[in-house]
Short mmCIF file of C-alpha atoms in Angstrom, two decimals:
data_model
loop_
_atom_site.label_atom_id
_atom_site.label_comp_id
_atom_site.label_asym_id
_atom_site.label_seq_id
_atom_site.Cartn_x
_atom_site.Cartn_y
_atom_site.Cartn_z
CA MET A 399 -0.11 0.33 0.02
CA THR A 400 0.83 3.42 -0.44
CA VAL A 401 -0.01 6.85 1.13
CA GLY A 402 1.87 9.09 -1.51
CA PRO A 403 4.73 11.53 -0.20
CA SER A 404 4.37 12.70 2.97
CA ALA A 405 7.11 11.62 6.01
CA GLU A 406 4.27 10.55 8.90
CA PRO A 407 3.40 13.11 11.45
CA SER A 408 5.17 12.59 14.88
CA TRP A 409 1.73 12.14 16.71
CA VAL A 410 1.22 8.33 14.48
CA ALA A 411 4.18 6.67 16.76
CA PRO A 412 2.75 7.71 19.87
CA THR A 413 -0.85 7.77 19.17
CA HIS A 414 -0.04 3.69 17.49
CA GLN A 415 1.46 2.76 20.42
CA ALA A 416 -1.32 4.30 23.04
CA LEU A 417 -4.19 1.92 21.36
CA ARG A 418 -1.33 -1.20 21.55
CA GLN A 419 -0.47 -0.81 24.76
CA SER A 420 -4.26 -0.04 26.48
CA GLY A 421 -5.05 -3.46 24.60
CA ILE A 422 -6.93 -2.44 22.18
CA GLY A 423 -7.62 -5.31 19.92
CA ILE A 424 -9.82 -3.93 17.13
CA ILE A 425 -10.15 -1.13 15.61
CA GLY A 426 -12.63 -0.13 12.60
CA TYR A 427 -12.25 2.37 10.56
CA VAL A 428 -13.22 5.18 7.66
CA PRO A 429 -10.73 6.08 5.96
CA ASP A 430 -8.92 10.42 6.19
CA ALA A 431 -6.06 11.60 4.92
CA GLY A 432 -5.04 12.69 8.03
CA LEU A 433 -5.53 8.96 9.53
CA SER A 434 -3.60 7.45 6.71
CA HIS A 435 -0.50 6.64 8.73
CA LEU A 436 -1.65 5.19 11.12
CA ILE A 437 -3.85 3.24 9.07
CA VAL A 438 -0.85 1.03 7.17
CA ARG A 439 1.13 0.97 10.87
CA LEU A 440 -2.62 -0.43 11.90
CA ASP A 441 -2.97 -2.79 9.34
CA GLU A 442 0.75 -4.42 9.64
CA ASP A 443 0.23 -5.03 13.11
CA PRO A 444 -0.23 -7.95 13.79
CA SER A 445 -1.45 -7.60 17.61
CA VAL A 446 -5.28 -5.80 15.76
CA GLN A 447 -7.42 -6.72 14.12
CA THR A 448 -8.81 -4.22 11.50
CA VAL A 449 -11.86 -3.52 10.05
CA ARG A 450 -12.77 -1.26 6.79
CA LEU A 451 -15.84 0.38 7.48
CA THR A 452 -18.76 1.61 4.67
CA THR A 453 -19.45 3.46 7.09
CA GLU A 454 -18.29 4.51 10.53
CA GLN A 455 -22.20 4.50 13.14
CA GLU A 456 -20.65 0.46 12.63
CA GLY A 457 -18.19 0.71 13.82
CA VAL A 458 -19.77 1.90 16.57
CA ALA A 459 -22.09 -1.14 16.66
CA LEU A 460 -18.17 -3.19 15.64
CA ALA A 461 -16.83 -1.96 19.16
CA THR A 462 -20.55 -3.27 20.22
CA GLY A 463 -19.58 -6.11 19.60
CA ALA A 464 -15.61 -6.48 20.16
CA TRP A 465 -16.69 -5.57 24.26
CA LEU A 466 -19.51 -8.10 24.05
CA GLY A 467 -16.87 -10.33 23.68
CA GLY A 468 -14.63 -9.22 25.70
CA SER A 469 -12.02 -7.11 23.30
CA ARG A 470 -11.32 -3.77 23.21
CA ALA A 471 -12.05 -1.28 19.54
CA ALA A 472 -11.13 1.69 19.50
CA LEU A 473 -12.48 3.82 15.87
CA LEU A 474 -10.73 6.15 13.28
CA MET A 475 -12.54 8.83 11.48
CA GLN A 476 -12.94 12.37 9.99
CA SER A 477 -15.00 14.86 12.01
CA SER A 478 -17.73 14.50 9.14
CA GLY A 479 -18.25 10.58 10.51
CA VAL A 480 -19.34 11.76 13.45
CA GLY A 481 -22.41 13.61 12.38
CA ASN A 482 -22.60 9.51 10.66
CA CYS A 483 -22.36 8.35 13.90
CA THR A 484 -24.75 10.53 16.41
CA ASN A 485 -27.67 8.01 16.82
CA MET A 486 -25.75 4.47 17.33
CA LEU A 487 -23.80 6.10 20.06
CA GLY A 488 -26.81 6.31 21.83
CA LEU A 489 -25.86 2.53 22.09
CA LEU A 490 -22.63 3.13 24.07
CA ASN A 491 -24.53 5.08 26.79
CA THR A 492 -28.05 2.95 26.96
CA CYS A 493 -25.57 -0.15 27.98
CA GLU A 494 -22.85 1.90 28.91
CA ILE A 495 -19.98 0.44 26.38
CA PRO A 496 -16.40 1.68 26.64
CA ALA A 497 -15.08 3.03 22.94
CA VAL A 498 -12.38 5.29 21.97
CA MET A 499 -12.51 7.11 18.83
CA VAL A 500 -9.64 8.94 17.26
CA VAL A 501 -11.29 11.89 15.09
CA THR A 502 -9.01 14.01 12.25
CA MET A 503 -10.20 16.86 12.40
CA ARG A 504 -11.72 19.04 8.94
CA GLY A 505 -13.60 22.63 8.91
CA GLN A 506 -11.17 24.03 10.93
CA ALA A 507 -8.94 26.78 10.81
CA GLY A 508 -7.93 27.61 7.02
CA GLU A 509 -10.15 24.71 6.37
CA SER A 510 -10.18 25.69 1.93
CA ASN A 511 -13.37 23.00 1.35
CA PRO A 512 -16.56 25.13 2.73
CA TRP A 513 -18.73 21.77 2.68
CA GLN A 514 -15.82 20.02 5.32
CA ARG A 515 -17.00 23.61 8.07
CA PRO A 516 -20.80 22.62 9.01
CA MET A 517 -19.91 19.12 10.06
CA GLY A 518 -16.17 19.66 11.28
CA GLU A 519 -18.29 22.49 13.80
CA ALA A 520 -20.24 20.14 15.58
CA ALA A 521 -18.42 17.25 14.95
CA GLY A 522 -17.12 18.37 19.28
CA ARG A 523 -20.26 19.28 20.57
CA SER A 524 -22.53 16.04 18.58
CA LEU A 525 -19.95 13.45 20.96
CA ASP A 526 -20.73 15.88 24.04
CA LEU A 527 -24.82 15.92 23.20
CA MET A 528 -24.40 11.66 22.64
CA GLY A 529 -22.24 10.71 26.01
CA VAL A 530 -18.58 11.21 24.62
CA ASP A 531 -16.01 12.76 26.47
CA VAL A 532 -14.52 14.18 24.65
CA HIS A 533 -10.71 15.58 24.00
CA SER A 534 -9.10 18.17 22.37
CA ALA A 535 -5.07 18.23 21.27
CA ALA A 536 -4.08 20.62 20.00
CA SER A 537 -0.40 20.17 19.59
CA VAL A 538 1.54 16.95 17.97
CA ASP A 539 2.88 16.72 21.58
CA GLU A 540 -0.01 15.77 22.97
CA VAL A 541 -2.03 13.14 20.90
CA GLY A 542 -0.98 10.03 22.10
CA ALA A 543 -1.27 11.04 26.27
CA LEU A 544 -4.98 12.08 25.26
CA VAL A 545 -5.34 8.29 23.15
CA THR A 546 -3.98 6.88 25.65
CA ARG A 547 -5.70 8.69 29.31
CA ALA A 548 -9.01 8.21 27.03
CA CYS A 549 -8.87 4.64 26.77
CA VAL A 550 -7.86 4.49 30.76
CA ASP A 551 -10.99 5.96 31.53
CA THR A 552 -12.96 4.56 29.24
CA PHE A 553 -11.35 0.57 29.70
CA ASP A 554 -10.21 1.18 32.32
CA GLU A 555 -12.16 3.55 35.15
CA GLY A 556 -15.43 2.71 33.81
CA GLY A 557 -15.99 5.59 31.68
CA ARG A 558 -18.21 6.71 28.97
CA ALA A 559 -16.52 6.11 25.75
CA ALA A 560 -14.37 8.79 24.95
CA ALA A 561 -13.17 10.67 21.97
CA VAL A 562 -9.94 12.06 20.86
CA LEU A 563 -10.17 15.46 18.44
CA ILE A 564 -7.16 16.05 16.20
CA GLU A 565 -7.42 19.73 15.56
CA GLN A 566 -7.00 20.01 11.98
CA ARG A 567 -3.94 22.57 12.99
CA VAL A 568 -1.49 19.59 14.30
CA ILE A 569 -3.08 17.31 11.26
CA GLY A 570 -2.48 20.32 8.52
CA VAL A 571 -4.10 21.71 5.38
CA LYS A 572 -5.55 19.64 2.24
CA LEU A 573 -5.09 22.08 -0.13
CA PHE A 574 -7.36 22.36 -4.29
CA MET A 575 -6.52 22.61 -7.12
CA GLY A 576 -5.70 26.35 -7.63
CA ASP A 577 -5.17 27.28 -4.03
CA SER A 578 -2.73 29.13 -2.49
CA GLY A 579 -0.98 29.10 0.33
CA LYS A 580 1.86 26.47 2.43
CA SER A 581 1.24 23.12 1.29
CA GLU A 582 2.15 22.33 5.25
CA GLY A 583 0.69 19.42 5.99
CA GLU A 584 -0.55 18.70 2.21
CA ARG A 585 -2.90 15.52 1.62
CA MET B 1414 -46.66 -11.31 -1.14
CA THR B 1415 -44.94 -11.78 1.71
CA GLY B 1416 -44.00 -15.10 2.17
CA ASN B 1417 -45.93 -18.27 4.36
CA LEU B 1418 -43.01 -19.63 6.89
CA ASP B 1419 -43.79 -18.51 10.66
CA ARG B 1420 -41.40 -16.62 12.54
CA ARG B 1421 -42.04 -18.07 15.70
CA ASP B 1422 -40.95 -21.66 14.36
CA VAL B 1423 -38.45 -19.68 12.39
CA THR B 1424 -36.80 -19.06 15.19
CA ALA B 1425 -37.13 -21.92 17.46
CA LYS B 1426 -34.86 -23.56 14.68
CA LEU B 1427 -32.57 -21.03 14.29
CA LEU B 1428 -31.84 -21.62 18.45
CA ASN B 1429 -32.39 -25.05 18.56
CA ASP B 1430 -30.05 -27.24 20.65
CA ARG B 1431 -27.34 -23.53 20.23
CA ASP B 1432 -25.21 -25.45 22.96
CA ASP B 1433 -22.51 -21.93 23.16
CA LEU B 1434 -24.61 -20.46 20.59
CA LEU B 1435 -24.09 -15.81 21.03
CA VAL B 1436 -27.25 -14.51 19.54
CA VAL B 1437 -27.98 -10.48 18.86
CA ALA B 1438 -31.35 -9.85 18.19
CA GLY B 1439 -32.74 -7.65 15.53
CA LEU B 1440 -34.42 -4.52 17.06
CA GLY B 1441 -38.48 -4.87 16.69
CA ALA B 1442 -40.41 -8.46 15.97
CA PRO B 1443 -36.98 -10.52 16.13
CA CYS B 1444 -36.24 -9.41 19.51
CA TRP B 1445 -39.41 -10.75 20.97
CA ASP B 1446 -39.49 -14.02 18.54
CA VAL B 1447 -35.59 -14.85 19.60
CA ALA B 1448 -36.34 -14.03 23.36
CA ALA B 1449 -39.62 -16.29 23.03
CA ALA B 1450 -37.05 -19.07 21.84
CA GLY B 1451 -35.95 -18.45 25.54
CA ASP B 1452 -34.05 -15.69 27.34
CA HIS B 1453 -30.92 -16.65 27.69
CA ASP B 1454 -27.49 -15.08 28.50
CA LEU B 1455 -25.61 -15.40 25.68
CA ASN B 1456 -28.73 -13.22 23.45
CA PHE B 1457 -27.93 -9.48 23.50
CA GLY B 1458 -31.32 -8.31 21.49
CA LEU B 1459 -31.62 -4.60 21.17
CA TRP B 1460 -34.25 -2.32 22.18
CA GLY B 1461 -32.67 0.14 19.21
CA ALA B 1462 -29.77 0.62 17.33
CA MET B 1463 -31.59 0.03 14.17
CA GLY B 1464 -28.69 -1.51 11.14
CA GLY B 1465 -26.44 -2.40 13.97
CA ALA B 1466 -26.90 -6.00 14.55
CA ALA B 1467 -24.77 -7.83 12.15
CA MET B 1468 -22.01 -5.06 12.94
CA ILE B 1469 -22.94 -6.15 16.25
CA GLY B 1470 -22.59 -9.40 15.08
CA LEU B 1471 -19.53 -8.76 13.01
CA GLY B 1472 -17.13 -7.08 16.03
CA LEU B 1473 -18.20 -10.07 18.53
CA ALA B 1474 -17.24 -12.86 16.15
CA LEU B 1475 -14.17 -11.70 15.18
CA ALA B 1476 -13.80 -10.87 19.17
CA ARG B 1477 -14.23 -14.45 19.50
CA PRO B 1478 -13.47 -16.89 16.84
CA ASP B 1479 -13.81 -19.96 18.99
CA ARG B 1480 -17.75 -19.23 19.00
CA ARG B 1481 -20.38 -19.64 16.79
CA VAL B 1482 -22.31 -15.72 16.44
CA LEU B 1483 -25.28 -15.85 14.96
CA VAL B 1484 -27.23 -12.01 14.36
CA ILE B 1485 -31.19 -12.57 13.85
CA THR B 1486 -32.56 -9.41 12.28
CA GLY B 1487 -35.51 -8.12 10.20
CA ASP B 1488 -35.57 -7.77 6.82
CA GLY B 1489 -35.96 -3.30 8.35
CA GLU B 1490 -33.38 -3.95 10.69
CA GLN B 1491 -31.10 -5.40 8.17
CA LEU B 1492 -32.15 -2.62 5.52
CA MET B 1493 -30.78 0.05 7.48
CA GLY B 1494 -27.03 -1.81 7.33
CA LEU B 1495 -27.29 -2.66 4.13
CA GLY B 1496 -23.76 -1.83 3.83
CA SER B 1497 -22.25 -3.34 6.79
CA LEU B 1498 -23.00 -6.57 4.02
CA SER B 1499 -19.78 -5.13 2.17
CA THR B 1500 -18.20 -4.68 4.88
CA ILE B 1501 -18.71 -7.71 6.75
CA GLY B 1502 -18.08 -9.35 3.76
CA SER B 1503 -14.76 -8.21 3.81
CA ALA B 1504 -13.50 -9.05 7.06
CA SER B 1505 -14.65 -13.00 5.31
CA PRO B 1506 -15.75 -13.61 8.88
CA THR B 1507 -15.50 -18.09 9.00
CA ASN B 1508 -17.89 -18.06 12.59
CA LEU B 1509 -20.56 -15.41 11.77
CA ALA B 1510 -24.01 -16.05 10.27
CA ILE B 1511 -27.04 -13.10 9.56
CA ALA B 1512 -30.42 -14.66 9.37
CA VAL B 1513 -33.44 -12.47 7.80
CA LEU B 1514 -36.85 -13.14 9.20
CA ASP B 1515 -37.73 -10.98 5.94
CA ASN B 1516 -41.61 -10.72 6.23
CA GLU B 1517 -41.49 -7.54 3.67
CA CYS B 1518 -42.85 -4.73 6.34
CA TYR B 1519 -41.96 -2.83 8.84
CA GLY B 1520 -43.63 -4.06 11.08
CA GLU B 1521 -43.05 -2.60 14.39
CA THR B 1522 -44.55 1.25 12.66
CA GLY B 1523 -47.17 0.60 11.03
CA MET B 1524 -46.17 -2.74 8.64
CA GLN B 1525 -45.43 -0.04 5.62
CA PRO B 1526 -44.04 -2.47 2.94
CA THR B 1527 -39.83 -2.80 3.08
CA ALA B 1528 -37.30 -2.59 -0.63
CA THR B 1529 -36.86 -6.95 -0.01
CA GLY B 1530 -41.32 -6.93 -1.22
CA LEU B 1531 -40.30 -4.36 -3.83
CA GLY B 1532 -37.24 -5.32 -6.14
CA THR B 1533 -34.38 -5.76 -2.96
CA ASP B 1534 -32.54 -9.60 -2.73
CA LEU B 1535 -31.22 -9.29 0.63
CA ALA B 1536 -29.54 -12.58 0.17
CA ALA B 1537 -28.20 -11.12 -3.60
CA VAL B 1538 -26.69 -9.21 -2.03
CA ALA B 1539 -25.02 -10.24 0.56
CA ALA B 1540 -23.27 -13.37 -2.05
CA ALA B 1541 -22.38 -9.96 -4.80
CA CYS B 1542 -20.29 -8.75 -1.21
CA GLY B 1543 -18.73 -11.72 -0.88
CA PHE B 1544 -20.37 -14.34 2.06
CA VAL B 1545 -19.60 -17.15 1.20
CA ALA B 1546 -22.90 -19.35 2.36
CA THR B 1547 -26.23 -17.54 1.75
CA ALA B 1548 -29.36 -18.42 0.93
CA GLN B 1549 -33.12 -17.77 0.80
CA ALA B 1550 -35.84 -19.96 2.91
CA ASP B 1551 -39.99 -19.64 0.69
CA ARG B 1552 -41.75 -22.87 2.35
CA PRO B 1553 -41.64 -25.63 4.68
CA GLU B 1554 -39.42 -28.18 3.52
CA GLU B 1555 -36.60 -25.70 3.14
CA VAL B 1556 -36.23 -24.29 6.68
CA GLU B 1557 -34.60 -26.82 8.09
CA ALA B 1558 -31.61 -27.25 5.44
CA THR B 1559 -31.26 -23.19 5.70
CA VAL B 1560 -31.24 -22.93 9.40
CA ALA B 1561 -28.74 -26.08 8.91
CA LEU B 1562 -26.96 -23.18 7.16
CA CYS B 1563 -27.06 -20.78 10.27
CA ARG B 1564 -26.02 -22.75 12.66
CA ALA B 1565 -22.92 -24.69 10.84
CA ALA B 1566 -21.33 -23.99 7.56
CA VAL B 1567 -18.46 -21.98 6.59
CA GLY B 1568 -18.81 -18.57 7.52
CA PRO B 1569 -20.13 -15.68 6.81
CA VAL B 1570 -23.43 -16.59 6.01
CA PHE B 1571 -26.10 -14.71 5.23
CA ALA B 1572 -29.85 -16.20 5.57
CA VAL B 1573 -33.69 -15.06 4.31
CA PHE B 1574 -36.16 -16.74 5.85
CA LYS B 1575 -39.95 -15.21 3.73
CA ILE B 1576 -41.81 -15.81 6.70
CA SER B 1577 -45.87 -14.14 6.76
CA ASP B 1578 -47.14 -10.83 7.64
CA ASP B 1579 -48.26 -12.66 11.06
CA VAL B 1580 -47.69 -10.55 14.57
CA PRO B 1581 -47.70 -13.41 17.26
CA PRO B 1582 -47.80 -11.82 20.76
CA GLN B 1583 -45.31 -9.60 22.73
CA VAL B 1584 -42.53 -10.99 24.02
CA VAL B 1585 -39.90 -9.22 25.18
CA PRO B 1586 -36.31 -9.70 27.05
CA PRO B 1587 -35.21 -7.67 29.33
CA ARG B 1588 -34.20 -3.64 28.19
CA GLN B 1589 -31.73 -2.85 30.66
CA GLY B 1590 -28.96 -2.37 28.63
CA PRO B 1591 -25.91 -2.66 30.86
CA LEU B 1592 -27.89 -6.12 33.28
CA LEU B 1593 -27.55 -7.61 29.22
CA VAL B 1594 -24.63 -6.26 28.57
CA SER B 1595 -22.96 -7.98 31.92
CA ARG B 1596 -24.44 -11.56 32.12
CA PHE B 1597 -23.37 -11.43 28.17
CA ARG B 1598 -19.19 -11.23 29.37
CA SER B 1599 -20.14 -13.76 32.65
CA ALA B 1600 -21.02 -15.91 30.68
CA LEU B 1601 -18.18 -15.64 28.47
CA GLY B 1602 -16.46 -16.26 31.88
CA ILE B 1603 -15.08 -11.86 30.96
CA GLN B 1604 -13.79 -10.24 34.09
CA GLY B 1605 -14.89 -6.85 34.77
#
């Protein structure tokens, strides 16, 4: 699998490590460019089973089944996918199912696609409204630690499902044909 | 035109001598059908999360590859999770079977027609998504073999039972989510 020419961002290895050390066995994802390096690592990691989803809400149900069977699950998605999960998140809430979500944000500062803004702006509040604890990572250095904390809170401390939002300033912005500006974080 | 199989009879046969079978029941009538066959610690009967039953089955099947997992759900519930058939076909768990009790209508909301009576062939969709064994039972004499497929064939298995639109008396399982989860996990010997 190729992920393009970009170098692995520095938050990816600590995040992978955090998921491994938290005993995550099953990971469901819908790809996002910002998640591409993490996805390659997880697909190649024999200690986890990855599941390619057609829509993010499937992952919420997947995590529920995993927990019923004694496994811990994490979900990876772009902020737009949070909206696809809303009703299904009631399952985690009602049944007190622990799960961790890693969400790469679009629609924030520097976004050049206005269609990403509504769900980008609503993602954190939507999760909160559905009873998911929300942690926001605003710098590359804090992503891994926040994922570890989210896993401990939900799986070990009996907390609610938890999401770590990786802000667009960490991921970088996506540029389109005709856009001007820096290409940092492009993809 | 709806089928003529009896939903409670089909469900009882699916769960006969269930041994260590792990069972997920989709919301609505299939959840009552599974309860009518006998409450069990290894039943996870849904009262919501429409469209999620098959994916709960996948999570369970991946977490417990040593156990057979059977999802029993309705046509409306499965139609809401149609994409999950693609996901399951890709993941290809050998220990997962999905049985759809298909009455071609939304039974909990006033018997409005579903797409399975208007052209959608769910077993054909599942086959096209990569399920390794698929079947549809239309007549009583086809039930036994289709049940056997669900219980024993190498999966992922997908079976449609064309049931009548009769509405048998409601039999409800516990509705407290944390109770259903904790008794299920306890029955599997999972700590905490």
